[in-house]
mmCIF file with all atom_site columns, C-alpha atoms in Angstrom:
data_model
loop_
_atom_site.group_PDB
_atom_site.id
_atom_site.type_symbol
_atom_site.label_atom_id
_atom_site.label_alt_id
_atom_site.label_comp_id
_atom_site.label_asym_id
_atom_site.label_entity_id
_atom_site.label_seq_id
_atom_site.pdbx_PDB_ins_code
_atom_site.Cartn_x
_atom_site.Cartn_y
_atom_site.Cartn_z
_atom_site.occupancy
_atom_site.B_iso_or_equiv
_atom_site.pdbx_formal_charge
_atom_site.auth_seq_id
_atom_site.auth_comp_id
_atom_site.auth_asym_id
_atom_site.auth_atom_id
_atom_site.pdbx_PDB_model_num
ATOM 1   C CA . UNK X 1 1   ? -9.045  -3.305  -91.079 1.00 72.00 ? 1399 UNK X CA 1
ATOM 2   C CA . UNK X 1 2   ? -8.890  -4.228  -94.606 1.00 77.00 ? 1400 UNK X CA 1
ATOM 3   C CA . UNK X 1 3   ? -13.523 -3.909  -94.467 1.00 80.00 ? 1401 UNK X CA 1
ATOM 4   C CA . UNK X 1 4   ? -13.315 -0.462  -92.663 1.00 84.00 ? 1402 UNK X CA 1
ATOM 5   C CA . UNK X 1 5   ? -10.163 1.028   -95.783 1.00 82.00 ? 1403 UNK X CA 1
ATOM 6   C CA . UNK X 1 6   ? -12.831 0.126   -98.047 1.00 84.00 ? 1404 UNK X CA 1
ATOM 7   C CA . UNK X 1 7   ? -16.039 1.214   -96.181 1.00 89.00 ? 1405 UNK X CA 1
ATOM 8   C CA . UNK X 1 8   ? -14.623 3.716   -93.313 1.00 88.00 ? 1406 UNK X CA 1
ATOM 9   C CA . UNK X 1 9   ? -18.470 5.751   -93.985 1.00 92.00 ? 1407 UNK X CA 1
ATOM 10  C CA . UNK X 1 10  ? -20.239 2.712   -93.967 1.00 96.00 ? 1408 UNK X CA 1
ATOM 11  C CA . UNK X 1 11  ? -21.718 2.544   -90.028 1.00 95.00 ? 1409 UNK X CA 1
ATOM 12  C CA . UNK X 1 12  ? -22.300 -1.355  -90.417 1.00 95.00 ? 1410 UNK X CA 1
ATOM 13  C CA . UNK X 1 13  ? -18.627 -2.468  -91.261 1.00 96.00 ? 1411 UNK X CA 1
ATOM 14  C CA . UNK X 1 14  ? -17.430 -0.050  -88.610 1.00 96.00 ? 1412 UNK X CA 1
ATOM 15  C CA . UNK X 1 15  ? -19.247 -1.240  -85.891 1.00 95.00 ? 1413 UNK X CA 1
ATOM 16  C CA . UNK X 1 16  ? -18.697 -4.559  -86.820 1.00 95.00 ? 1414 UNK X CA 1
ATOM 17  C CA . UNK X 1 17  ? -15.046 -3.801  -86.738 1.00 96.00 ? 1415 UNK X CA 1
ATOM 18  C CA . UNK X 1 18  ? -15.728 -2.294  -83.562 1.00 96.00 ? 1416 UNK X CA 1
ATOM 19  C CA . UNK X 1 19  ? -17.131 -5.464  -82.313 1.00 94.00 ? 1417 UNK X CA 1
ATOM 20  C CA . UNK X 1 20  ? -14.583 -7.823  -83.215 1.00 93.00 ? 1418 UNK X CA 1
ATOM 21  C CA . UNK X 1 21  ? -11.635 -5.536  -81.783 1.00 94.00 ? 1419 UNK X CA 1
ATOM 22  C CA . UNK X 1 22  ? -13.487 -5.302  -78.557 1.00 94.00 ? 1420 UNK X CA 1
ATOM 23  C CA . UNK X 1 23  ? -14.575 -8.978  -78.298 1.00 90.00 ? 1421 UNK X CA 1
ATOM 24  C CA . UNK X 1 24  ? -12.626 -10.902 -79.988 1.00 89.00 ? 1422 UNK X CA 1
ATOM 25  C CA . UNK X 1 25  ? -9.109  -9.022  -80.334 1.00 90.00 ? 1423 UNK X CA 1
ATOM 26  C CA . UNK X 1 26  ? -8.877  -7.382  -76.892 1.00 88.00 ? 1424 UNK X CA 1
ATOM 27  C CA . UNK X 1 27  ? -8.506  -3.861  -77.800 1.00 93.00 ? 1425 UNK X CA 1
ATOM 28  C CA . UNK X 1 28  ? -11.597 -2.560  -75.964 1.00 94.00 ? 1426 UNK X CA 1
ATOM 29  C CA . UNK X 1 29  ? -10.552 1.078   -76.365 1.00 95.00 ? 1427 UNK X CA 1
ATOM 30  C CA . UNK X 1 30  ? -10.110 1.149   -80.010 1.00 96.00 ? 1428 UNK X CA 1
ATOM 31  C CA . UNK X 1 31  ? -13.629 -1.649  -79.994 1.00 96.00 ? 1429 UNK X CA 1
ATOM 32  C CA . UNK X 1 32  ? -15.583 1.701   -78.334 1.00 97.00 ? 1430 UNK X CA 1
ATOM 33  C CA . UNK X 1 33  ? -13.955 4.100   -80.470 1.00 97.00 ? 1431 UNK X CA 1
ATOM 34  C CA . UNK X 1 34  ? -15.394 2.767   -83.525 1.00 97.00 ? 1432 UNK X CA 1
ATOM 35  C CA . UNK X 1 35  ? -18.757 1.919   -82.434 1.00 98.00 ? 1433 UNK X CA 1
ATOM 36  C CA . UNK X 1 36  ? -19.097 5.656   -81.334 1.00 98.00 ? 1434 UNK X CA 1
ATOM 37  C CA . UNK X 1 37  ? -17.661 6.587   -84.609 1.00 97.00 ? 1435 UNK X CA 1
ATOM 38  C CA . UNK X 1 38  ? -20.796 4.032   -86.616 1.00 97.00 ? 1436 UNK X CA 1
ATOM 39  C CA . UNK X 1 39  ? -23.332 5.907   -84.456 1.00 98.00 ? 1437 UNK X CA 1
ATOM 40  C CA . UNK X 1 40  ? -22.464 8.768   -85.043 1.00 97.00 ? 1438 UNK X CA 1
ATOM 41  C CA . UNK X 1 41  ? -22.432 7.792   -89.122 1.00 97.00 ? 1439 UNK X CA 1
ATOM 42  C CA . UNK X 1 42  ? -25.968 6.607   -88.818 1.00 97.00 ? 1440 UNK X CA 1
ATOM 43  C CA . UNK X 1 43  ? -27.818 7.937   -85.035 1.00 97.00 ? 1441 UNK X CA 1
ATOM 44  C CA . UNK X 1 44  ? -30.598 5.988   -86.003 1.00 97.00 ? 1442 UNK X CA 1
ATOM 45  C CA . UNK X 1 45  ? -29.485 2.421   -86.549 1.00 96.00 ? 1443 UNK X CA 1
ATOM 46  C CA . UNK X 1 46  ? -30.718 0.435   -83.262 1.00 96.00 ? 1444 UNK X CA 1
ATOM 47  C CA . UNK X 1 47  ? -28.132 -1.917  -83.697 1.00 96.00 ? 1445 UNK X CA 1
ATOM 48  C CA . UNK X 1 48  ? -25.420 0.555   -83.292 1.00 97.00 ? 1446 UNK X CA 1
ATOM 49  C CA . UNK X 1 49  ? -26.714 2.149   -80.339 1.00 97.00 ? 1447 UNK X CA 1
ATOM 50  C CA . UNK X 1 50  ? -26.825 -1.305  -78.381 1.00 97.00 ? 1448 UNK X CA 1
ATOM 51  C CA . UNK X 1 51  ? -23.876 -2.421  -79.548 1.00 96.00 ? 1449 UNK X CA 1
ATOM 52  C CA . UNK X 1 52  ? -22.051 0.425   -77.987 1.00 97.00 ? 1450 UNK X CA 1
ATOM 53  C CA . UNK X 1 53  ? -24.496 0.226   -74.843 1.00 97.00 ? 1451 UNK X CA 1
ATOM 54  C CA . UNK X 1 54  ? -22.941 -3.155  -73.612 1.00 96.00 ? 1452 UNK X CA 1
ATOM 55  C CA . UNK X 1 55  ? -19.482 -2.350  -73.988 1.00 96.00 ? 1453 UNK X CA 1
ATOM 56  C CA . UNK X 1 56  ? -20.008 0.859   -72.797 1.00 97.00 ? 1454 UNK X CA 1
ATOM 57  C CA . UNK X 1 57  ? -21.544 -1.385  -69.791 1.00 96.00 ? 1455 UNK X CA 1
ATOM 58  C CA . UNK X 1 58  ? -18.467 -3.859  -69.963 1.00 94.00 ? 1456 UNK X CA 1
ATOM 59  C CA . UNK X 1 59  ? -16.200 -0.914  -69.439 1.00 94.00 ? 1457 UNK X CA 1
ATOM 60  C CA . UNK X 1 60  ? -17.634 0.560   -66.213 1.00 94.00 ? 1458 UNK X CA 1
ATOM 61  C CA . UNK X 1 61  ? -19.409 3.355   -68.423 1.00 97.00 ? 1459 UNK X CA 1
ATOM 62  C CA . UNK X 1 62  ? -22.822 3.094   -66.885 1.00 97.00 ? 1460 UNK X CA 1
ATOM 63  C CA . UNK X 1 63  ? -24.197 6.499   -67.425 1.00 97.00 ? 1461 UNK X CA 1
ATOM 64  C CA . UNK X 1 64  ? -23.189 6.150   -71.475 1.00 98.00 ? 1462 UNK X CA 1
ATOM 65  C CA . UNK X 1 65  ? -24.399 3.328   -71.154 1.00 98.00 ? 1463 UNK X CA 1
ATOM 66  C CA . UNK X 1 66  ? -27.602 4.063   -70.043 1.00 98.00 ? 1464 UNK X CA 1
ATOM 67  C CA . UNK X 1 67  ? -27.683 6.855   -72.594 1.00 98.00 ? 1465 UNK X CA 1
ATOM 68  C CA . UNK X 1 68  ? -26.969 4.473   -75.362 1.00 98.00 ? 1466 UNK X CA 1
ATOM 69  C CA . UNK X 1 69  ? -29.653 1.743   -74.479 1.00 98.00 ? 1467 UNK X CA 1
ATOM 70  C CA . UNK X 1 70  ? -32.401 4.979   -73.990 1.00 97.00 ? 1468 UNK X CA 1
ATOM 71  C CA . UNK X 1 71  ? -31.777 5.853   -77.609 1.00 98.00 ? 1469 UNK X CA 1
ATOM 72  C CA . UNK X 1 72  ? -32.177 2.306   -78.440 1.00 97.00 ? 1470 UNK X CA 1
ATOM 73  C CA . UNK X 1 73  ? -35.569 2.180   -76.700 1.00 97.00 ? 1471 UNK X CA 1
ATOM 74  C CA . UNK X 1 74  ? -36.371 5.263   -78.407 1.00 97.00 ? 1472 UNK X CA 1
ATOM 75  C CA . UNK X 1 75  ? -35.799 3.565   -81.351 1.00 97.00 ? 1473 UNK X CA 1
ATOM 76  C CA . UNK X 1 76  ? -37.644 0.380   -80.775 1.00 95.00 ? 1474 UNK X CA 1
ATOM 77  C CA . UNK X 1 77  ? -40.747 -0.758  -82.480 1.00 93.00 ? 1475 UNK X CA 1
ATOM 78  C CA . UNK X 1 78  ? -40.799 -3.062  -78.862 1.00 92.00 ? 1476 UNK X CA 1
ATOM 79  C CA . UNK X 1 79  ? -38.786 -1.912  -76.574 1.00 92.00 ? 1477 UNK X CA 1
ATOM 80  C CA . UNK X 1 80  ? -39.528 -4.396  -73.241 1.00 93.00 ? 1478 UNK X CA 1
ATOM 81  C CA . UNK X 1 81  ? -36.176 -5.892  -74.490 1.00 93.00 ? 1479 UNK X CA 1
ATOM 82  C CA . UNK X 1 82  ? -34.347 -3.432  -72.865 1.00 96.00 ? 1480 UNK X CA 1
ATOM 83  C CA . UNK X 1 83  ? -35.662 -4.243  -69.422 1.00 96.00 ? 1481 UNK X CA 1
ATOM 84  C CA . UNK X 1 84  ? -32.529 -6.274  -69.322 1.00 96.00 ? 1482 UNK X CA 1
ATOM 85  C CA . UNK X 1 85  ? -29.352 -4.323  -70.239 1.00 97.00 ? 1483 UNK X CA 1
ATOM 86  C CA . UNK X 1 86  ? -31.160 -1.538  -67.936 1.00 98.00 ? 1484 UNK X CA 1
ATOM 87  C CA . UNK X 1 87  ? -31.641 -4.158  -64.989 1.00 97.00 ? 1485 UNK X CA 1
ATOM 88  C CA . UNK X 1 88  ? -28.116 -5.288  -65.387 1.00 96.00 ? 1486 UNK X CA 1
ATOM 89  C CA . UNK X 1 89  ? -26.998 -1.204  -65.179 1.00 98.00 ? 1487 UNK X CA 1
ATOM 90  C CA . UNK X 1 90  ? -28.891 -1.070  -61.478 1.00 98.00 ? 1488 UNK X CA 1
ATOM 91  C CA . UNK X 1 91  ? -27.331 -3.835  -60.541 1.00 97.00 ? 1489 UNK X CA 1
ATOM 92  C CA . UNK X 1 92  ? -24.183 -2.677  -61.350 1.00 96.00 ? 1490 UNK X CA 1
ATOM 93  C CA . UNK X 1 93  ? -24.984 0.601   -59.961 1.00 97.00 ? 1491 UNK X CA 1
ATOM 94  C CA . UNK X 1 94  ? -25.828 -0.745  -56.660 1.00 96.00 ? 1492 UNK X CA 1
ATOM 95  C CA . UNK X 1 95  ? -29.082 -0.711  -57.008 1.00 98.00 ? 1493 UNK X CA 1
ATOM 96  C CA . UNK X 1 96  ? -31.042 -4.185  -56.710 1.00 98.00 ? 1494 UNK X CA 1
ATOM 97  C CA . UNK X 1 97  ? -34.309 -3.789  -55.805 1.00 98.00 ? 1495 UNK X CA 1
ATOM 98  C CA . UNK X 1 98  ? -35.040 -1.325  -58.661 1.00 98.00 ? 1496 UNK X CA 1
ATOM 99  C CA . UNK X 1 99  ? -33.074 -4.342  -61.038 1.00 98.00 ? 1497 UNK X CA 1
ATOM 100 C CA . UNK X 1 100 ? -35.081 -6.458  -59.411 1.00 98.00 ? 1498 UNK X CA 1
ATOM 101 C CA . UNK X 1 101 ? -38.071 -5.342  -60.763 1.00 97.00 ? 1499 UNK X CA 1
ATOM 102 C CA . UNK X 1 102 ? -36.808 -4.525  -64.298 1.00 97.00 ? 1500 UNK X CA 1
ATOM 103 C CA . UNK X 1 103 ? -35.812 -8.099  -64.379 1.00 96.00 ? 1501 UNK X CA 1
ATOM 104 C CA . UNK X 1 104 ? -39.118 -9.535  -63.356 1.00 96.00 ? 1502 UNK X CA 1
ATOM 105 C CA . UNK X 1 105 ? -40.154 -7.873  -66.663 1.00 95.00 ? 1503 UNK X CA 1
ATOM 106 C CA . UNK X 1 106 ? -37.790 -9.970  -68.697 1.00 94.00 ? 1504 UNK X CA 1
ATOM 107 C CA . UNK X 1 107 ? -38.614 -13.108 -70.527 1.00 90.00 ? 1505 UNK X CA 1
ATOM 108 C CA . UNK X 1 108 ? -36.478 -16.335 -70.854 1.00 90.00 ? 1506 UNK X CA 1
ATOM 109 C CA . UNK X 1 109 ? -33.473 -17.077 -69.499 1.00 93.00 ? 1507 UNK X CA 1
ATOM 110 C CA . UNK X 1 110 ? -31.639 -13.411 -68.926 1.00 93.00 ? 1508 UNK X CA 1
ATOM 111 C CA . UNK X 1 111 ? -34.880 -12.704 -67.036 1.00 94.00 ? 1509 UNK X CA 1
ATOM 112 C CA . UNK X 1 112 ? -34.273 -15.967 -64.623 1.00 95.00 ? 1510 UNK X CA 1
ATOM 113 C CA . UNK X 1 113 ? -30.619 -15.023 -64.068 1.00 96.00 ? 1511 UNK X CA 1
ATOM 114 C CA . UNK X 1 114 ? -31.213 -11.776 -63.768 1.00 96.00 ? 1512 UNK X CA 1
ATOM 115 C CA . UNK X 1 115 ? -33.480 -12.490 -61.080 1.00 97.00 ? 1513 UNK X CA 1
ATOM 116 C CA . UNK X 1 116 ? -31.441 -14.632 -59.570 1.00 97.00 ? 1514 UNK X CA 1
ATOM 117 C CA . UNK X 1 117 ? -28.616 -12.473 -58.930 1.00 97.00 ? 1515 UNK X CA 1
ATOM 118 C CA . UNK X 1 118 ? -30.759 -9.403  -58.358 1.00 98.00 ? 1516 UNK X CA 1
ATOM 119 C CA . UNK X 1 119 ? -32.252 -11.755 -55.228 1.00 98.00 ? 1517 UNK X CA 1
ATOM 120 C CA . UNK X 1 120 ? -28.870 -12.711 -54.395 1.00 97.00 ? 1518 UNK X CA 1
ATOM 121 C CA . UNK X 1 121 ? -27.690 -8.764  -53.804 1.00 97.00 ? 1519 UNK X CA 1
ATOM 122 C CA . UNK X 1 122 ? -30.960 -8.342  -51.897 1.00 98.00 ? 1520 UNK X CA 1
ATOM 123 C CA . UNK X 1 123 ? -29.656 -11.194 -49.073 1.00 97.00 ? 1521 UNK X CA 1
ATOM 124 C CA . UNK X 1 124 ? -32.638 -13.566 -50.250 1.00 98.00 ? 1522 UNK X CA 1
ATOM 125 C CA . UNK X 1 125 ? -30.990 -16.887 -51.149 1.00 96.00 ? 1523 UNK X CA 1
ATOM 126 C CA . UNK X 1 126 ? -33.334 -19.026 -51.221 1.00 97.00 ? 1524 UNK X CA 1
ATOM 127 C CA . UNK X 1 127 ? -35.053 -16.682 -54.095 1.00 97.00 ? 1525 UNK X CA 1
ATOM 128 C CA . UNK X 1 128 ? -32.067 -16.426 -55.975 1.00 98.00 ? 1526 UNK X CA 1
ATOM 129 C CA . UNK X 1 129 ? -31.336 -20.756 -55.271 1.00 97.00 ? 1527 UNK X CA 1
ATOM 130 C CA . UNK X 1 130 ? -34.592 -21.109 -56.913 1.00 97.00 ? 1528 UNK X CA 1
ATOM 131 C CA . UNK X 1 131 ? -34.375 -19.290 -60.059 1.00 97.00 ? 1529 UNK X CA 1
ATOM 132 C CA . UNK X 1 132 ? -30.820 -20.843 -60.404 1.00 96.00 ? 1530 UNK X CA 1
ATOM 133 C CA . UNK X 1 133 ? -32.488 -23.995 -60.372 1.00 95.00 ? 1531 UNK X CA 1
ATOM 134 C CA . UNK X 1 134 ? -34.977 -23.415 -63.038 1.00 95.00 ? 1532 UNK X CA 1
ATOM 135 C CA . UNK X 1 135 ? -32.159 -21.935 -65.179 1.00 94.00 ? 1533 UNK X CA 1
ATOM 136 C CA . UNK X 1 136 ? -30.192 -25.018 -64.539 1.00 93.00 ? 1534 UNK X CA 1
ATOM 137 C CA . UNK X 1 137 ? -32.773 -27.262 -65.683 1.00 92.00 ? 1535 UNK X CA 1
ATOM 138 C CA . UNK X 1 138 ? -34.925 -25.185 -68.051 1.00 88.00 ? 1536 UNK X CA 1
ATOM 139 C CA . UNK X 1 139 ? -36.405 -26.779 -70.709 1.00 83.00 ? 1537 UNK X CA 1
ATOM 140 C CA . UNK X 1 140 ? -34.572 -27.333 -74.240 1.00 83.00 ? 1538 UNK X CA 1
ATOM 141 C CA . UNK X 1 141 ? -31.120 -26.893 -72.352 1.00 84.00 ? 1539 UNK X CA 1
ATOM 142 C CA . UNK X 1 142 ? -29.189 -24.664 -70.095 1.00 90.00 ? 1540 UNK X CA 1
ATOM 143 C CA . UNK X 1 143 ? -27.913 -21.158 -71.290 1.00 93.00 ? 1541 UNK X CA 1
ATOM 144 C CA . UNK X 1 144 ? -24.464 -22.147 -69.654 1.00 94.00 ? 1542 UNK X CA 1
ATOM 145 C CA . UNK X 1 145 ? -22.426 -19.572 -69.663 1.00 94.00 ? 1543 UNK X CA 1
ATOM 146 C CA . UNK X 1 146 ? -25.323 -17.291 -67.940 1.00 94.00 ? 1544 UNK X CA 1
ATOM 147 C CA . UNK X 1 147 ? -25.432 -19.449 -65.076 1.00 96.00 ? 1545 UNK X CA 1
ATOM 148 C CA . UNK X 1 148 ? -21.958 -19.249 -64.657 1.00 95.00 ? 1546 UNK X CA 1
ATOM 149 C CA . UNK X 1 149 ? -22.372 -15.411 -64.426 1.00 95.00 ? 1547 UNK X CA 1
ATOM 150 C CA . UNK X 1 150 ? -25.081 -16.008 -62.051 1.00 96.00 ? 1548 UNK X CA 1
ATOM 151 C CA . UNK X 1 151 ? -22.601 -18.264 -59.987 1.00 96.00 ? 1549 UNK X CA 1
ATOM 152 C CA . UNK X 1 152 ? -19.835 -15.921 -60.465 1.00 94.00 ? 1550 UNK X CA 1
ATOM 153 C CA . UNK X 1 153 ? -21.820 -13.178 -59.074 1.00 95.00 ? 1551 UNK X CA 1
ATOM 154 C CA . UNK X 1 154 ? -23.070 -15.543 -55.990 1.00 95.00 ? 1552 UNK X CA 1
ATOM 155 C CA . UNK X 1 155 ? -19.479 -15.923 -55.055 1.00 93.00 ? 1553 UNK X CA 1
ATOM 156 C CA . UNK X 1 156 ? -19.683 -18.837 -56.176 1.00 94.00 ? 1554 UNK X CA 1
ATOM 157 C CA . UNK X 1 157 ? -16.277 -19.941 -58.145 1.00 90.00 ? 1555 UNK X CA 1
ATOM 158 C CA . UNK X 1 158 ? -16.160 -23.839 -58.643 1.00 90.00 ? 1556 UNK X CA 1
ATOM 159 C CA . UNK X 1 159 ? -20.110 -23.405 -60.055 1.00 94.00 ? 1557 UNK X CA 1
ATOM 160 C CA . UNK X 1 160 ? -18.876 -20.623 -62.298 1.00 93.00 ? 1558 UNK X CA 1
ATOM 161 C CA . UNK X 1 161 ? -16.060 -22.672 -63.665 1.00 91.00 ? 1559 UNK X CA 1
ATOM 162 C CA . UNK X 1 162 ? -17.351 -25.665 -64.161 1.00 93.00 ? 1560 UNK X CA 1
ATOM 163 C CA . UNK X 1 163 ? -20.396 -24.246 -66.328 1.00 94.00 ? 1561 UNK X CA 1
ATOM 164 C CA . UNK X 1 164 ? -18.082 -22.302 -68.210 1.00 92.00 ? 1562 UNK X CA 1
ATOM 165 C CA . UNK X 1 165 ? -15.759 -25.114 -68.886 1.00 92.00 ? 1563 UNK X CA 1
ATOM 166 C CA . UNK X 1 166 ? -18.944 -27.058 -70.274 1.00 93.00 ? 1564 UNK X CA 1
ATOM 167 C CA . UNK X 1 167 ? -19.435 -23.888 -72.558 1.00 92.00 ? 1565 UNK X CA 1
ATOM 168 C CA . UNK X 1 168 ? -15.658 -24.530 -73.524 1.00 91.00 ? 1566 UNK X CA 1
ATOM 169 C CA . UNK X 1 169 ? -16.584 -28.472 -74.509 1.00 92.00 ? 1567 UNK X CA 1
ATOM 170 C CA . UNK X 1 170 ? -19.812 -27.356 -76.389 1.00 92.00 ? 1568 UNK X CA 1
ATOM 171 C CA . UNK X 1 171 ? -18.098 -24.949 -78.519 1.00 91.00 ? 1569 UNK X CA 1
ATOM 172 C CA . UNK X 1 172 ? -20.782 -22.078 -77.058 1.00 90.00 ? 1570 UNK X CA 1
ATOM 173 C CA . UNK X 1 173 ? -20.404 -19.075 -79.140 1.00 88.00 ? 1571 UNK X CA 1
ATOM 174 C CA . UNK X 1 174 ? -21.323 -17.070 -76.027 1.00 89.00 ? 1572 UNK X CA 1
ATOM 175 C CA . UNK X 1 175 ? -17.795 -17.509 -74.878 1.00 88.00 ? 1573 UNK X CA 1
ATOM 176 C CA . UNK X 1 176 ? -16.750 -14.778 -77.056 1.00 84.00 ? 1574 UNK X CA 1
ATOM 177 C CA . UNK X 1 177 ? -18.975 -12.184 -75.371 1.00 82.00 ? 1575 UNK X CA 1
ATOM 178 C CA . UNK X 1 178 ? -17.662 -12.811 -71.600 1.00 85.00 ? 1576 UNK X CA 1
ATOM 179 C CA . UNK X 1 179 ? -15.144 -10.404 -72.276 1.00 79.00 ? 1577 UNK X CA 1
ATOM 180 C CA . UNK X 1 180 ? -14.998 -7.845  -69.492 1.00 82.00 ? 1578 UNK X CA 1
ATOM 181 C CA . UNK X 1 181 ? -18.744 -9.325  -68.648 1.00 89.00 ? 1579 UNK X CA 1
ATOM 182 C CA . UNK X 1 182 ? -18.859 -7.858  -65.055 1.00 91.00 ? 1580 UNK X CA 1
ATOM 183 C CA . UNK X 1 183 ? -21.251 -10.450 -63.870 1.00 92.00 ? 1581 UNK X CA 1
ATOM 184 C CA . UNK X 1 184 ? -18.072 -12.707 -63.829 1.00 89.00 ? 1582 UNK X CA 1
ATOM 185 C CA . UNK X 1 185 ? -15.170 -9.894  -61.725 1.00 85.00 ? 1583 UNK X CA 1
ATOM 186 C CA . UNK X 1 186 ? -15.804 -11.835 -58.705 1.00 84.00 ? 1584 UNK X CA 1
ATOM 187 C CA . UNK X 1 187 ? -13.649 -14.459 -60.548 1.00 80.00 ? 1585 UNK X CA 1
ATOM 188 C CA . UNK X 1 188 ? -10.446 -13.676 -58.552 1.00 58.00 ? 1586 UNK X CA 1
ATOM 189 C CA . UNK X 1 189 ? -8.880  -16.864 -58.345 1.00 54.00 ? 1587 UNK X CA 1
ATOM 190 C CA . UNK X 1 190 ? -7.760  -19.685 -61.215 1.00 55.00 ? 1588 UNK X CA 1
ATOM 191 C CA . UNK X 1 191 ? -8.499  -23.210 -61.051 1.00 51.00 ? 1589 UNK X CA 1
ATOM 192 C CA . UNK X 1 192 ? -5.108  -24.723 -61.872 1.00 47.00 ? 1590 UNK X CA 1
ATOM 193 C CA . UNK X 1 193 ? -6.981  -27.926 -63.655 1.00 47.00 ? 1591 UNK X CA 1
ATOM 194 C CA . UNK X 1 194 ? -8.498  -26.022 -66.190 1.00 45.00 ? 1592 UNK X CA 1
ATOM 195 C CA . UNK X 1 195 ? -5.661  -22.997 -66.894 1.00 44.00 ? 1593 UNK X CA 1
ATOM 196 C CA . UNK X 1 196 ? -5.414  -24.859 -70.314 1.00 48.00 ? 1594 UNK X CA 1
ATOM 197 C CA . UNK X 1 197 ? -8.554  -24.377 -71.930 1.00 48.00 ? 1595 UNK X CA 1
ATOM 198 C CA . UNK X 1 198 ? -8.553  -20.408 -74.223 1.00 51.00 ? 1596 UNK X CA 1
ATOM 199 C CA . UNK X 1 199 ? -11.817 -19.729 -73.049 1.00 53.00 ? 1597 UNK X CA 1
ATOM 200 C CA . UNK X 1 200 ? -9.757  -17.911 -70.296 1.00 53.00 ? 1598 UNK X CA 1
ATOM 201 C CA . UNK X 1 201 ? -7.932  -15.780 -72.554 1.00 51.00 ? 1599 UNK X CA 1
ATOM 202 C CA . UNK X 1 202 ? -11.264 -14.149 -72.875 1.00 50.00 ? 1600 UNK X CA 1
ATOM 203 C CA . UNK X 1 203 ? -12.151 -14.085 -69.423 1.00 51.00 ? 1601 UNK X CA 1
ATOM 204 C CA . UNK X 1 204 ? -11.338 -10.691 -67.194 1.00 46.00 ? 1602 UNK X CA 1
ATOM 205 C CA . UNK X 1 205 ? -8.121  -10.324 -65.212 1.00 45.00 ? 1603 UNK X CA 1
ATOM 206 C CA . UNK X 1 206 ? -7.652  -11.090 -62.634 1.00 38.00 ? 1604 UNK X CA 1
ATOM 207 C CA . UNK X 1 207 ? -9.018  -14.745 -62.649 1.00 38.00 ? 1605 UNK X CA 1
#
């Protein structure tokens, strides 16, 4: 607060502001509020524009959303990185073959667990057991806390939790962003074992 009373024109600071207040403080409302006020300060900052795109995504906003990562792409010098957010926004949409094959375009691990969750709304587990394998085991170390949203999004609860809870133990920075992730709302139920550990602070109700 104290950054935006000294900068309030300055669309950086805001949409950091907005960033932490979404993320890390809770408020998601006031988080979107200022990172549509820092676009609108500066329209052409790519930053901005994705910034609001995923909690625009987080918040069940997917046509903003969509908008928001279009002017990003737009704005792009390479804009294949944007396969992803827009494969994520079919998914959520209902629409998996069409994420299917924006995710096939993706490189690393969001590409693997995008796959493997777009195979996994198609009915073809063996597809989507594959990919979760290779993300699992890729090489220089597992991106945990995706494969815990792939889990999550399998149905899968104990594999969700106990990848996040190794997040937890390596101090993953990650953690911060599962904040109304919606890879992880089929999370309905709590392990009692691990109701301890903040990470669930951040994680989305119910769980």
């Amino acid at each position: 607060d104290r950054a935006l009373e000294l900068e309030p024109g300055n669309a950086r600071v805001v949409s950091t502001a907005g960033m932490v207040d979404f993320y890390i403080v809770g408020d998601q409302q006031r988080g979107v509020e200022l990172m549509r006020r820092a676009v609108s300060l500066d329209p052409v900052r790519l930053a901005g524009h994705n910034n609001l795109g995923w909690s625009l995504m987080r918040t069940g906003q997917l046509d903003e959303s969509w908008a928001s990562f279009e002017t990003a792409r737009t704005l792009s010098v390479d804009p294949s990185w944007t396969e992803g957010p827009f494969g994520l926004l079919l998914l959520l949409q209902g629409d998996a073959a069409a994420a299917l094959e924006r995710m096939q375009k993706v490189q690393g691990n969001l590409g693997l667990a995008g796959q493997a969750v777009a195979y996994s709304a198609l009915g073809q587990k063996q597809q989507s057991d594959e990919l979760l394998r290779k993300l699992e085991t890729i090489e220089g170390g597992p991106d945990n806390v995706l494969i815990a949203m792939a889990h999550a999004y399998r149905g899968e609860h104990d594999e969700a939790l106990h990848w996040l809870e190794i997040a937890y133990r390596e101090h993953s920075s990650d953690l911060v962003e599962i904040r109304g992730q919606p890879l992880l709302k089929n999370l309905e139920s709590r392990n009692p074992a691990t109701l301890e550990n903040p990470f669930f602070r951040m994680v989305p109700e119910p769980l």
